[in-house]
PDB file of C-alpha atoms in Angstrom:
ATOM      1  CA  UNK Y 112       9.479  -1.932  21.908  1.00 54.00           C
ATOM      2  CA  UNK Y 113       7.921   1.541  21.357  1.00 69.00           C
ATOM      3  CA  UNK Y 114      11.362   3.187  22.501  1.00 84.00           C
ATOM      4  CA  UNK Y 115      13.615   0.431  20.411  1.00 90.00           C
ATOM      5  CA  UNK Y 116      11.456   2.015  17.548  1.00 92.00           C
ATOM      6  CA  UNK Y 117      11.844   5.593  18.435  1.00 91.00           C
ATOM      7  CA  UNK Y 118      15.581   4.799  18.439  1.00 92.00           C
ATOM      8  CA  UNK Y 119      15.612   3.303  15.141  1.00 93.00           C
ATOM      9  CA  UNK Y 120      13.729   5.921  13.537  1.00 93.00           C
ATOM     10  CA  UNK Y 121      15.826   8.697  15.484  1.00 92.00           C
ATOM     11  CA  UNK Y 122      19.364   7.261  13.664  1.00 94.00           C
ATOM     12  CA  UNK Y 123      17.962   6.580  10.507  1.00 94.00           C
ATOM     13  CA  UNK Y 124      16.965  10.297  10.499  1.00 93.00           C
ATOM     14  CA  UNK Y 125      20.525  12.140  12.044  1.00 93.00           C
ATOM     15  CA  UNK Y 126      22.755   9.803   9.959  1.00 94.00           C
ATOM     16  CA  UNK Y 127      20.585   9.593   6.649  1.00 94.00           C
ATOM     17  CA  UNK Y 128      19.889   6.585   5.737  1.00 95.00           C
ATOM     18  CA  UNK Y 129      18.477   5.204   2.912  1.00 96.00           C
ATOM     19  CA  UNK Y 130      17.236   2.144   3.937  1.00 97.00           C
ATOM     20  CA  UNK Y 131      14.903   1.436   6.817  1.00 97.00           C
ATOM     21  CA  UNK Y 132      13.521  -2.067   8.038  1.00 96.00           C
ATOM     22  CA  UNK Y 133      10.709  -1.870  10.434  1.00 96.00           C
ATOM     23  CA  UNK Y 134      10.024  -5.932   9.552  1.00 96.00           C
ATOM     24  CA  UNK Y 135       8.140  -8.120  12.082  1.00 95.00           C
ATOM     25  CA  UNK Y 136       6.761  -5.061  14.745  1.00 94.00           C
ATOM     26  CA  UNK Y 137       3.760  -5.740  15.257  1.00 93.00           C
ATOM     27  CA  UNK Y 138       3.080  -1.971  14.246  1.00 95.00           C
ATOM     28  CA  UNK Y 139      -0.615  -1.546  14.419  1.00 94.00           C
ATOM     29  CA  UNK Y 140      -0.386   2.188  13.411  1.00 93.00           C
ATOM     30  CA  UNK Y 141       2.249   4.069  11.008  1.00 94.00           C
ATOM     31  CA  UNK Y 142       5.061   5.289  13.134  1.00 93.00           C
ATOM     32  CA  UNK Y 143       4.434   8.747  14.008  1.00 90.00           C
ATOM     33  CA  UNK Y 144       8.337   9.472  14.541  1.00 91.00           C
ATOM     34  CA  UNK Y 145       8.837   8.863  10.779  1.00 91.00           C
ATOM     35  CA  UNK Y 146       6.446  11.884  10.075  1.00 89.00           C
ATOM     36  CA  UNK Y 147       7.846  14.129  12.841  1.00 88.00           C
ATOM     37  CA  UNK Y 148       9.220  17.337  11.686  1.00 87.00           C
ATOM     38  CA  UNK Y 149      10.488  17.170   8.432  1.00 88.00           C
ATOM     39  CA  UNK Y 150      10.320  13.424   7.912  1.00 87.00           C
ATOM     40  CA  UNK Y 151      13.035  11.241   6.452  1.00 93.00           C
ATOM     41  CA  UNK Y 152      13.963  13.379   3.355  1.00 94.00           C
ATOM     42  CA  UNK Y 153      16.952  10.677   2.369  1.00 95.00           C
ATOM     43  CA  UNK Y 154      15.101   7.547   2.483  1.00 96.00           C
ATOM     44  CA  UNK Y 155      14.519   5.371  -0.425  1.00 97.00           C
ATOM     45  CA  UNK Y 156      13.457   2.043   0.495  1.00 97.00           C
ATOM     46  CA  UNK Y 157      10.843   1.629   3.593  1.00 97.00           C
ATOM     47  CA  UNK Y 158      10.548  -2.287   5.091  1.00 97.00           C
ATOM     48  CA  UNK Y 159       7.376  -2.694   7.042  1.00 97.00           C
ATOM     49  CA  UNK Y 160       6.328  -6.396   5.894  1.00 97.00           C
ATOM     50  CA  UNK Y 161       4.463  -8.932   8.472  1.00 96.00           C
ATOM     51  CA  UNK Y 162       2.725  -6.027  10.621  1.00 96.00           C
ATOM     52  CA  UNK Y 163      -0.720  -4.788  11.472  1.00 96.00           C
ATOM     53  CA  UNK Y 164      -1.007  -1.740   9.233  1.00 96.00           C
ATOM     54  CA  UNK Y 165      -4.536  -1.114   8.172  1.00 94.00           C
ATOM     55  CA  UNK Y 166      -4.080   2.179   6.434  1.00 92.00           C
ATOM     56  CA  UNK Y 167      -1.391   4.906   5.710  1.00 93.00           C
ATOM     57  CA  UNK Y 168      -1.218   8.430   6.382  1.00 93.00           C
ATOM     58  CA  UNK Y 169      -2.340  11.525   3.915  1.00 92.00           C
ATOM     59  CA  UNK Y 170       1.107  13.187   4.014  1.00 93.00           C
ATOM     60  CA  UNK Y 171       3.347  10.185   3.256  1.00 93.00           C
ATOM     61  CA  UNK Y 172       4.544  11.963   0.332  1.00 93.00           C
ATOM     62  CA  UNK Y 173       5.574  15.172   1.996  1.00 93.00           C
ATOM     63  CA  UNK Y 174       7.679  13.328   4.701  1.00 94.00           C
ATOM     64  CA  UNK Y 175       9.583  10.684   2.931  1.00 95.00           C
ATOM     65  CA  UNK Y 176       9.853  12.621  -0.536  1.00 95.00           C
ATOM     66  CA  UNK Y 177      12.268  10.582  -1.658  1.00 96.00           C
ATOM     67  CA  UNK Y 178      11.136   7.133  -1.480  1.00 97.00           C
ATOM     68  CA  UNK Y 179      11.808   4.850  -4.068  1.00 98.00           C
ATOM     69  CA  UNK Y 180      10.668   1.429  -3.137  1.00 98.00           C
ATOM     70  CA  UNK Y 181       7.702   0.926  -0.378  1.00 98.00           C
ATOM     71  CA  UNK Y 182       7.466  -2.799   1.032  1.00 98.00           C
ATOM     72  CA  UNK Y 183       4.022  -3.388   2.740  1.00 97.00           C
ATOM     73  CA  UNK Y 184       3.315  -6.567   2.597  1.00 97.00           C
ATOM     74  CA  UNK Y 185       1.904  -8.675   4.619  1.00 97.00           C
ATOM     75  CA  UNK Y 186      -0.918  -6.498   6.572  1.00 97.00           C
ATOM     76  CA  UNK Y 187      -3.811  -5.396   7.062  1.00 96.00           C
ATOM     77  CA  UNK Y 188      -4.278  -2.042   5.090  1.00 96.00           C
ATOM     78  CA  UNK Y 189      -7.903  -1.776   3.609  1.00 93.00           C
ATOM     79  CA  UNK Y 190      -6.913   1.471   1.480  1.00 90.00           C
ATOM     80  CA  UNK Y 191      -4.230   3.567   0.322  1.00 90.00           C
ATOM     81  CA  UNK Y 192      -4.942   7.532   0.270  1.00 89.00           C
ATOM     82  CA  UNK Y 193      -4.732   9.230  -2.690  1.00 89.00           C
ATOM     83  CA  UNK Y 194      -1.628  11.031  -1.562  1.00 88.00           C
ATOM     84  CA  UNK Y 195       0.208   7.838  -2.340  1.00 92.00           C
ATOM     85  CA  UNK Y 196       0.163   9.360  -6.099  1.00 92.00           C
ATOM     86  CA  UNK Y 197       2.425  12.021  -4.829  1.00 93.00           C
ATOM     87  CA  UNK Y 198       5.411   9.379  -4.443  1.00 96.00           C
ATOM     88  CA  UNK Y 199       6.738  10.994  -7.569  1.00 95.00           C
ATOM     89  CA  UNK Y 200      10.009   8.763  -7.367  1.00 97.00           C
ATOM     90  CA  UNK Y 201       8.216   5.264  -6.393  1.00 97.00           C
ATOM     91  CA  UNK Y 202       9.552   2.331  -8.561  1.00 97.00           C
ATOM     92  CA  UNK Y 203       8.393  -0.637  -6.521  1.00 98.00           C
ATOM     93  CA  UNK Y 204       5.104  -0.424  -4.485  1.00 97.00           C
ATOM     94  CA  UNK Y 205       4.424  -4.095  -2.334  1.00 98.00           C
ATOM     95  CA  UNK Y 206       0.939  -4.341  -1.233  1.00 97.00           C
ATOM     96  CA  UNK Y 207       0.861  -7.654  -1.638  1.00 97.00           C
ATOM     97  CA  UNK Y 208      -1.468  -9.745   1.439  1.00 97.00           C
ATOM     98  CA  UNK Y 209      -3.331  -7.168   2.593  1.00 97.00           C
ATOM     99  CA  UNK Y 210      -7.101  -6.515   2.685  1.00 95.00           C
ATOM    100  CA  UNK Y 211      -7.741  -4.046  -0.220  1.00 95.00           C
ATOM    101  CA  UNK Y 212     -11.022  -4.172  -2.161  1.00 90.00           C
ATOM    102  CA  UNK Y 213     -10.282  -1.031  -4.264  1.00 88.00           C
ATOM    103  CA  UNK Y 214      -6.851   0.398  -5.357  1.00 90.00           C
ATOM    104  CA  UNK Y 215      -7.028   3.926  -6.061  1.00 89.00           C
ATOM    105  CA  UNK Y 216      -6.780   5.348  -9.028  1.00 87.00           C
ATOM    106  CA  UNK Y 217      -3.568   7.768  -7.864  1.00 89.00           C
ATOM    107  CA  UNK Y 218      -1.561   4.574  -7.884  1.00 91.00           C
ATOM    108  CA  UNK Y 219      -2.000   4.334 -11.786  1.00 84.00           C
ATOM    109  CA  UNK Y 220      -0.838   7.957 -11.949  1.00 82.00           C
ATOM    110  CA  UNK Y 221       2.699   7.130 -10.013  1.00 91.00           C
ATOM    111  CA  UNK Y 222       4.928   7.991 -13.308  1.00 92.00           C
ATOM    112  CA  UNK Y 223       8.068   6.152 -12.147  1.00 96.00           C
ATOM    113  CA  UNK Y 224       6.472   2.914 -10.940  1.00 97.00           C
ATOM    114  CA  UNK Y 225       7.510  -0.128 -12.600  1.00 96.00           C
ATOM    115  CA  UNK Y 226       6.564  -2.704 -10.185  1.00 97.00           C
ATOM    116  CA  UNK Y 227       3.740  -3.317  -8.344  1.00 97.00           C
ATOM    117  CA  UNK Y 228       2.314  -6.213  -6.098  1.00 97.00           C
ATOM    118  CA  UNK Y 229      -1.212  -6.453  -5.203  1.00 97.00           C
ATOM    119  CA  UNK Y 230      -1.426  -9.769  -4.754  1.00 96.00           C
ATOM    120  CA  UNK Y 231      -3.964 -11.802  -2.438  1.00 96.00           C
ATOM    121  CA  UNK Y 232      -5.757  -9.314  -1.572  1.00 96.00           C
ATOM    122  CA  UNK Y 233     -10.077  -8.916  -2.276  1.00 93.00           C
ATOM    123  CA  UNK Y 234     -10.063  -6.568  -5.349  1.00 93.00           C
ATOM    124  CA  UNK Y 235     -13.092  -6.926  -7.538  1.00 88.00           C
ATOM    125  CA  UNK Y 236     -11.424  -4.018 -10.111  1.00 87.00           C
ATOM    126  CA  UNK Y 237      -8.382  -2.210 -11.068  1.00 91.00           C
ATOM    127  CA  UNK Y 238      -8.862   1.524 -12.000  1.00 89.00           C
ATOM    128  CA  UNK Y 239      -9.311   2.188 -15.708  1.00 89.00           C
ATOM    129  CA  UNK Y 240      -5.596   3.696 -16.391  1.00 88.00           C
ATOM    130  CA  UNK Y 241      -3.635   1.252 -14.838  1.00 91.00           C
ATOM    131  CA  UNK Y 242      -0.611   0.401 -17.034  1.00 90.00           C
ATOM    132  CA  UNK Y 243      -0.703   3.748 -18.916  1.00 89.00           C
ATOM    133  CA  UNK Y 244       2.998   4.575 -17.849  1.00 89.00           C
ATOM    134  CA  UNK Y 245       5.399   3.165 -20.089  1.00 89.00           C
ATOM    135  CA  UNK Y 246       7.397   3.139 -16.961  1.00 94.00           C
ATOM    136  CA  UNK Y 247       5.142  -0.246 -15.502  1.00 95.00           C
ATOM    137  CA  UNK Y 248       6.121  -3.199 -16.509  1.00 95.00           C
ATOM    138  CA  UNK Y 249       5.294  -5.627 -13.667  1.00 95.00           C
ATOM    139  CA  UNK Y 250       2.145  -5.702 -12.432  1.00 95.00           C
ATOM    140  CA  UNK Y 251       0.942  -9.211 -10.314  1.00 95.00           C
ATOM    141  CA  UNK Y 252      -2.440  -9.251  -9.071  1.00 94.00           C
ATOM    142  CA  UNK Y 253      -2.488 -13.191  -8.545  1.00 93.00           C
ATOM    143  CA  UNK Y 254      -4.810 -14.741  -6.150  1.00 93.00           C
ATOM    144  CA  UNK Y 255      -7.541 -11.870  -6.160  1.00 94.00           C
ATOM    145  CA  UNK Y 256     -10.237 -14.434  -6.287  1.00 90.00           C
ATOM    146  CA  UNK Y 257     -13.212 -11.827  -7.595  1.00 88.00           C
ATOM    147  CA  UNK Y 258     -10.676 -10.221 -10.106  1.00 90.00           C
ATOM    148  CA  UNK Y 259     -11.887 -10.842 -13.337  1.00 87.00           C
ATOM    149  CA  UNK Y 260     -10.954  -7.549 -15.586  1.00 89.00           C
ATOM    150  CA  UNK Y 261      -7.244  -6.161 -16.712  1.00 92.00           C
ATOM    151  CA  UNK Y 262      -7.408  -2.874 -17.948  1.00 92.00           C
ATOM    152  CA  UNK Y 263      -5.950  -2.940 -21.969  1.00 91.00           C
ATOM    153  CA  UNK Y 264      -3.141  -1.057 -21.120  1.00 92.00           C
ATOM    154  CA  UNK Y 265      -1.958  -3.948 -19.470  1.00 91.00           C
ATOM    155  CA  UNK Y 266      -0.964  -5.634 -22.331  1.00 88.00           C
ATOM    156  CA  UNK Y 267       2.048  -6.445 -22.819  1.00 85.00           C
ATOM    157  CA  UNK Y 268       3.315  -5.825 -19.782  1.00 90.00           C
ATOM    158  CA  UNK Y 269       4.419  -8.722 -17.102  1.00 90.00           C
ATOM    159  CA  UNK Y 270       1.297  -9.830 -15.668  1.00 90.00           C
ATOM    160  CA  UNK Y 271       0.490 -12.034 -12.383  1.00 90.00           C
ATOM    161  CA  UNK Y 272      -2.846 -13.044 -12.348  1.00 88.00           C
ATOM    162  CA  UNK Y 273      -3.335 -17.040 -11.296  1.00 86.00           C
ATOM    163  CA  UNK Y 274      -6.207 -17.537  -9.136  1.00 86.00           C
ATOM    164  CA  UNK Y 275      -8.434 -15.073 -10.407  1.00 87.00           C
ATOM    165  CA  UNK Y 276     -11.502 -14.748 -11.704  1.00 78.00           C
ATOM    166  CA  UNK Y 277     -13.948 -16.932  -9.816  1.00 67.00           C
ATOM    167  CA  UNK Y 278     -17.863 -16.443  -9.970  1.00 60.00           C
ATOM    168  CA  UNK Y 279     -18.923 -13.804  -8.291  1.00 52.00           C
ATOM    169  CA  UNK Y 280     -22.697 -13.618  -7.262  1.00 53.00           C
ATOM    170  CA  UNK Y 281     -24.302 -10.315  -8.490  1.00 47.00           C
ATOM    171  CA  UNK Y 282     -26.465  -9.675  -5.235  1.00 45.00           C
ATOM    172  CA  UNK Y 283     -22.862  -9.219  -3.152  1.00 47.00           C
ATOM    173  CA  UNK Y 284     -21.920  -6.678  -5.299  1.00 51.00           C
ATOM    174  CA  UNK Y 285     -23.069  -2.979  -6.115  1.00 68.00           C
ATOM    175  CA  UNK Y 286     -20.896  -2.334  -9.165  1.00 76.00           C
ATOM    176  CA  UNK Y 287     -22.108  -2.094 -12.249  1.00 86.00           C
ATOM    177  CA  UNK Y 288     -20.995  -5.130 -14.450  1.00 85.00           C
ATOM    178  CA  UNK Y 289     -20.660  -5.820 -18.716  1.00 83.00           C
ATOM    179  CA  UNK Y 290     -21.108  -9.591 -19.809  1.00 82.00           C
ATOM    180  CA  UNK Y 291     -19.254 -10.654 -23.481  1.00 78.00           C
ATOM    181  CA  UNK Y 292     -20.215 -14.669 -23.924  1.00 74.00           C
ATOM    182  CA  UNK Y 293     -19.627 -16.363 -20.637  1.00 73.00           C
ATOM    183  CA  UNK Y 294     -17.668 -13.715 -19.124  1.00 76.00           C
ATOM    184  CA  UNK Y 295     -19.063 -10.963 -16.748  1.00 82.00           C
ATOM    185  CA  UNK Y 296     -16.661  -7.954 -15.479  1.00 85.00           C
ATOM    186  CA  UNK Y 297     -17.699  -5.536 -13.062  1.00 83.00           C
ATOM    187  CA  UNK Y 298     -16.741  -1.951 -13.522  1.00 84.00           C
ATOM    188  CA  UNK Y 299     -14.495   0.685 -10.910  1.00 82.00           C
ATOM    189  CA  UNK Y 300     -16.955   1.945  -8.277  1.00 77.00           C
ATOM    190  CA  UNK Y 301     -16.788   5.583 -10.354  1.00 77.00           C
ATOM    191  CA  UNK Y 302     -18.265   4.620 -13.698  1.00 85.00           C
ATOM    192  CA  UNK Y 303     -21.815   5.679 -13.618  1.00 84.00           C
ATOM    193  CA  UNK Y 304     -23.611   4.124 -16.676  1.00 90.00           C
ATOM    194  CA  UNK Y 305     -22.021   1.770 -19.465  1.00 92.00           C
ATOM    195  CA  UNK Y 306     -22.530   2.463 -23.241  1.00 91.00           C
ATOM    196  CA  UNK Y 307     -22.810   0.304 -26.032  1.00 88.00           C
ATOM    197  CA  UNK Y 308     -22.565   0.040 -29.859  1.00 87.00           C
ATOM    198  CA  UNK Y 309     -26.290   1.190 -29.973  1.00 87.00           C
ATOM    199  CA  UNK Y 310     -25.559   4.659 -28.594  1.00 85.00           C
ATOM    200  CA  UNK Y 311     -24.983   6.758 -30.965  1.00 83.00           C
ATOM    201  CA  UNK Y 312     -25.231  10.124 -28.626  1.00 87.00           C
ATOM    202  CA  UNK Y 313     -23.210  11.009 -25.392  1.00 89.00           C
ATOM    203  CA  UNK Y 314     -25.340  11.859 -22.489  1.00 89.00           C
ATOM    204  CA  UNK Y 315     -25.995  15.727 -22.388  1.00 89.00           C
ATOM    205  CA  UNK Y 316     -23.739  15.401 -18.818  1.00 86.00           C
ATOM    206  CA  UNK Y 317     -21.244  13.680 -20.256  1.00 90.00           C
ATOM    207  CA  UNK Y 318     -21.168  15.985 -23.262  1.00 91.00           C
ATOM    208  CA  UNK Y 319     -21.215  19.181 -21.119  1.00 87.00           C
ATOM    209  CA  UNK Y 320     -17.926  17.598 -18.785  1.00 87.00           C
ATOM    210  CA  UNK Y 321     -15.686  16.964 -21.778  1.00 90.00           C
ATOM    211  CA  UNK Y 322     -16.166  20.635 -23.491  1.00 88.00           C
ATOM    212  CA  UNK Y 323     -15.733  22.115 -20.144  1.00 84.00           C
ATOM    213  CA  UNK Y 324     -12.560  19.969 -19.939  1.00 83.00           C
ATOM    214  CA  UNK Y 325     -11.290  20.858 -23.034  1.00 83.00           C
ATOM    215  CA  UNK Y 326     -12.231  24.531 -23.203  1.00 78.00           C
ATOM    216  CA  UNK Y 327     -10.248  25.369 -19.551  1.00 73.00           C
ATOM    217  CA  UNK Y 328      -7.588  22.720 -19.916  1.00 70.00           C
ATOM    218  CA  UNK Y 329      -6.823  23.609 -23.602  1.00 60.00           C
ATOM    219  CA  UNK Y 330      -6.533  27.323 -22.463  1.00 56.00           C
ATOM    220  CA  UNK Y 331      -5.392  27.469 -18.763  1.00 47.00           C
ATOM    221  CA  UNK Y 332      -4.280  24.221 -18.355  1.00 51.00           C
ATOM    222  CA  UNK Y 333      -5.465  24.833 -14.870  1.00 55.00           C
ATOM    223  CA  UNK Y 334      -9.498  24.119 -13.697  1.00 53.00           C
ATOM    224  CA  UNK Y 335      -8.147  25.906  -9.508  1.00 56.00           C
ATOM    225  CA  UNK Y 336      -9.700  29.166 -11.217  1.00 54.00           C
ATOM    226  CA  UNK Y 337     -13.477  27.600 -11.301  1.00 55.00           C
ATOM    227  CA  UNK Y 338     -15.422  28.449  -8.132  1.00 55.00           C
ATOM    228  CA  UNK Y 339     -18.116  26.275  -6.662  1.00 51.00           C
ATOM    229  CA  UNK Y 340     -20.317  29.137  -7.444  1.00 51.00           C
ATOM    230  CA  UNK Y 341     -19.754  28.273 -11.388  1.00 64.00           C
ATOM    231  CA  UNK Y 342     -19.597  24.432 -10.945  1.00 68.00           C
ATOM    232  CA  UNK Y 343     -20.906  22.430  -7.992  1.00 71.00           C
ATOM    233  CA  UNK Y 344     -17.549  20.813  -6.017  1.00 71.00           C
ATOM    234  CA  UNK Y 345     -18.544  17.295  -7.359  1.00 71.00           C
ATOM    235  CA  UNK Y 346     -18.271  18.373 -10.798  1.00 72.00           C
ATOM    236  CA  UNK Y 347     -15.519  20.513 -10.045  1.00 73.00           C
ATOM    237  CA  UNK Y 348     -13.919  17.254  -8.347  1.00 72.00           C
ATOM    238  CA  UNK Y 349     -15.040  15.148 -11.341  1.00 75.00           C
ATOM    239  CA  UNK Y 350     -13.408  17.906 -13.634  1.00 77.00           C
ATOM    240  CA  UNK Y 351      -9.701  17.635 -11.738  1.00 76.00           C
ATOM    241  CA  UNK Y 352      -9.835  13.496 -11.993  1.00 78.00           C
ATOM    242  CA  UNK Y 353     -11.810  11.836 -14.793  1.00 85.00           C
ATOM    243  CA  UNK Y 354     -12.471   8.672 -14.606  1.00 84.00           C
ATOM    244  CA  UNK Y 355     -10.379   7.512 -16.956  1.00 87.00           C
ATOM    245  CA  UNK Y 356      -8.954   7.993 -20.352  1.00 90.00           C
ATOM    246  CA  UNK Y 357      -9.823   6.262 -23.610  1.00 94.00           C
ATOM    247  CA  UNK Y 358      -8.211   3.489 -24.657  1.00 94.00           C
ATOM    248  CA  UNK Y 359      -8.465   4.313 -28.429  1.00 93.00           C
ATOM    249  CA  UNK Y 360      -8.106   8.190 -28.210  1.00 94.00           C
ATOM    250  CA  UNK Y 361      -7.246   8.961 -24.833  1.00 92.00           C
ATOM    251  CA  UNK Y 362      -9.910  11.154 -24.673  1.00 93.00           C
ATOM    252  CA  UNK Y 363     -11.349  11.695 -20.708  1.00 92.00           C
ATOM    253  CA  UNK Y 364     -14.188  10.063 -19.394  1.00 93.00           C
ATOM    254  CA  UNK Y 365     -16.209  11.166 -16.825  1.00 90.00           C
ATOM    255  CA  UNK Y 366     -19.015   9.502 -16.531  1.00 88.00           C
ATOM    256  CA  UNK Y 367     -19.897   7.016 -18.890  1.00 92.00           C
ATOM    257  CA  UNK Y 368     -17.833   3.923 -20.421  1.00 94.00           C
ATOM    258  CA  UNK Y 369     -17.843   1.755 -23.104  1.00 94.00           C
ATOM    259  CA  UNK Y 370     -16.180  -1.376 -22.485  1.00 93.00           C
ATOM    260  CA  UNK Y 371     -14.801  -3.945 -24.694  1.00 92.00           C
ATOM    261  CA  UNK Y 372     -13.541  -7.470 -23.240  1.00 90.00           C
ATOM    262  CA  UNK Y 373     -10.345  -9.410 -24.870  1.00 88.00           C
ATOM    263  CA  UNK Y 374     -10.218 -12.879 -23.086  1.00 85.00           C
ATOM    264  CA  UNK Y 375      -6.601 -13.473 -21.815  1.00 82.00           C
ATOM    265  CA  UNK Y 376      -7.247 -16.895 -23.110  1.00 78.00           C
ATOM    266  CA  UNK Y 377      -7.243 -15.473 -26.632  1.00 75.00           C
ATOM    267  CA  UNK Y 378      -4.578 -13.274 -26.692  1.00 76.00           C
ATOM    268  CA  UNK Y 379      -0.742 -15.028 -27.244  1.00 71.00           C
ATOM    269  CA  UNK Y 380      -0.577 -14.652 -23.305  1.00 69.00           C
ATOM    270  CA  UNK Y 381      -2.765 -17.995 -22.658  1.00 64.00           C
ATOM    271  CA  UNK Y 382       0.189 -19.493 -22.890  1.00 64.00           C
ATOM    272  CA  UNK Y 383       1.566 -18.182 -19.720  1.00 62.00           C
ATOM    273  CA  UNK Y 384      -1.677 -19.315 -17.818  1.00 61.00           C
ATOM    274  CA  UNK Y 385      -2.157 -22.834 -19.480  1.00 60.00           C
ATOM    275  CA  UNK Y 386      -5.085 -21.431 -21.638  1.00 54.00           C
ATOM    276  CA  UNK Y 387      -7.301 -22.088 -17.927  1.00 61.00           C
ATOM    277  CA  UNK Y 388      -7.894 -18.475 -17.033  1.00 67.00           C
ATOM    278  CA  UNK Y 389     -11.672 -16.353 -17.027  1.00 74.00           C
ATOM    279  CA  UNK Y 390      -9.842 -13.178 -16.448  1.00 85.00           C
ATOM    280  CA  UNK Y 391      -9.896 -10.680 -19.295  1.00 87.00           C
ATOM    281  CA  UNK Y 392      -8.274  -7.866 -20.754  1.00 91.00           C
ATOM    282  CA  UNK Y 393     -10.580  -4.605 -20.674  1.00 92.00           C
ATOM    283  CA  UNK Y 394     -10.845  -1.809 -23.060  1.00 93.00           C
ATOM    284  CA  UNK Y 395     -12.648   0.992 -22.123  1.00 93.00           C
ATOM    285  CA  UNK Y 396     -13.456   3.912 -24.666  1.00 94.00           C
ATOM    286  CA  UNK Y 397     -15.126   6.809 -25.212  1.00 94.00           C
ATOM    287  CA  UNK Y 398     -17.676   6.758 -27.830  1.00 93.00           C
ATOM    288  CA  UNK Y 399     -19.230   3.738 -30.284  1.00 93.00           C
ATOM    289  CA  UNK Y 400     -16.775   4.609 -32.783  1.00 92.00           C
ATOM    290  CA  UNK Y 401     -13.794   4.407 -30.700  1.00 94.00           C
ATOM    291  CA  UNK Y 402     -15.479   1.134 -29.198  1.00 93.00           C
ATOM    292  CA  UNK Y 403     -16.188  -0.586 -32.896  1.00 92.00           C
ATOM    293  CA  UNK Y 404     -12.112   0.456 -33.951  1.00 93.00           C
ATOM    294  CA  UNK Y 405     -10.678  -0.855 -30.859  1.00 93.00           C
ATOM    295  CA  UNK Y 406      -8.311  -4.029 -31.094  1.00 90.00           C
ATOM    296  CA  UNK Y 407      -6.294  -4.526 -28.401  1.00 84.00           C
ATOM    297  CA  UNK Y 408      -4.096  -6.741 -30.755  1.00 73.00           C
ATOM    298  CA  UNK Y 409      -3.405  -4.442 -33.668  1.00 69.00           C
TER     299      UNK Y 409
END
């Protein structure tokens, strides 16, 4: 089997190929002779559905540059490296029947992606940005049991999401969570503290991030020239990747959110789920006044 692979691999590579199935292989591990060298630079659509995959590797990007469709479905993968966001040309990422609990937020960054499949899987969230490219329009999520929040920018795109949104019981997870009526949504695993129409002042941290991010970005547009000796690496880190960007303003958050929940049920999409759905639209923005302008419908 192992040698049947290498072969594959080895003709895909000298006669450039675009396509390359690697189906039904009981491939526990990411083949090794797709990263040898300098990769497959001509491929554009990868096959690996119905394996054992539970992860893939950091420099994906750098040795299939060119990829334009990624088919995973089907295995075992628990996360996706950040590196995935370096898929500059990805238009159709399947991860669809795997075990994810957290998709990272590079995904949401992947400019030319207009379909993705995340389907029954375990995610509890979906990161902040999702759906900011214009470029998305499918997104299906269905069957994600503990899914009950769609980031805003969502809307009005072409949204899976049947089977979602069943109780979840608080002491299983470590998230923090916002409640609206009946409906409870717990937050990405990187928002530190929620805010709410009652604050009326940022925290001093949060304050201090944002004019640091403005002051270097506005001038530099590069942050690579601030030592750990200025900032510690976390903020540095946090600097390089907020959280997430307003949904009002677009300004950058970096520590703090303030969420805002649309049911689905109450926006002209019910009608795609029957009305029978707990999953809602989230917006999350920066300050109370971007919170109290917000309207996902105007």
């Amino acid at each position: 089997m192992a040698s049947e692979l290498c072969k594959t691999i080895s003709v895909a590579r000298l006669e450039k190929h675009k396509n390359l199935f690697l189906n039904y292989r009981n491939l526990q591990h990411f083949p090794l002779e797709l990263l040898k060298d300098e990769g497959l630079q001509y491929l554009e659509r990868l096959y690996m559905k119905r394996n054992s995959l539970t992860t893939l590797p950091e420099n994906l990007a750098q040795k299939l540059p060119n990829l334009v469709e990624l088919y995973l479905h089907s295995n075992n993968i628990v996360v996706v490296p950040e590196a995935i966001g370096s898929l500059v040309k990805l238009q159709c990422l399947d991860l669809s029947d795997n075990a994810l609990e957290i998709v990272c937020p590079e995904i949401g960054r992947l400019r030319a992606l207009r379909h993705l499949r995340l389907a029954n899987n375990q995610l509890q969230f979906l990161p902040p940005d999702l759906g900011r490219s214009r470029e998305l329009q499918y997104v299906y999520v269905d069957n994600n049991i503990h899914l009950k929040g769609l980031p805003s920018f969502l809307y009005n795109k072409v949204i899976g999401c049947s089977g979602c949104g069943a109780p979840i019981q608080v002491s299983e997870v470590k998230l923090l969570s916002f409640s609206s009526g009946q409906l409870t949504v717990f937050l990405p695993a990187e928002v530190k503290a929620i805010g709410t129409e009652k604050d009326h002042v940022l925290p001093l941290q949060e304050l201090a991030m944002r004019t640091l991010h403005h002051t270097y970005h506005a001038s530099l547009k590069d942050l690579d020239f601030l030592s750990p000796v200025s900032l510690p690496r976390s903020l540095l880190e946090l600097l390089h990747c907020p959280l997430g960007h307003c949904h009002r303003c677009s300004e950058p958050m970096f520590t703090i959110v303030y969420p805002k929940l649309f049911p689905l049920r109450e926006t002209p999409m019910a009608g795609l789920h029957q009305g029978r759905t707990t999953v809602s639209f989230v917006a999350y923005c920066c300050s109370t006044q971007c919170l109290q302008t917000f309207d996902l419908l105007s």
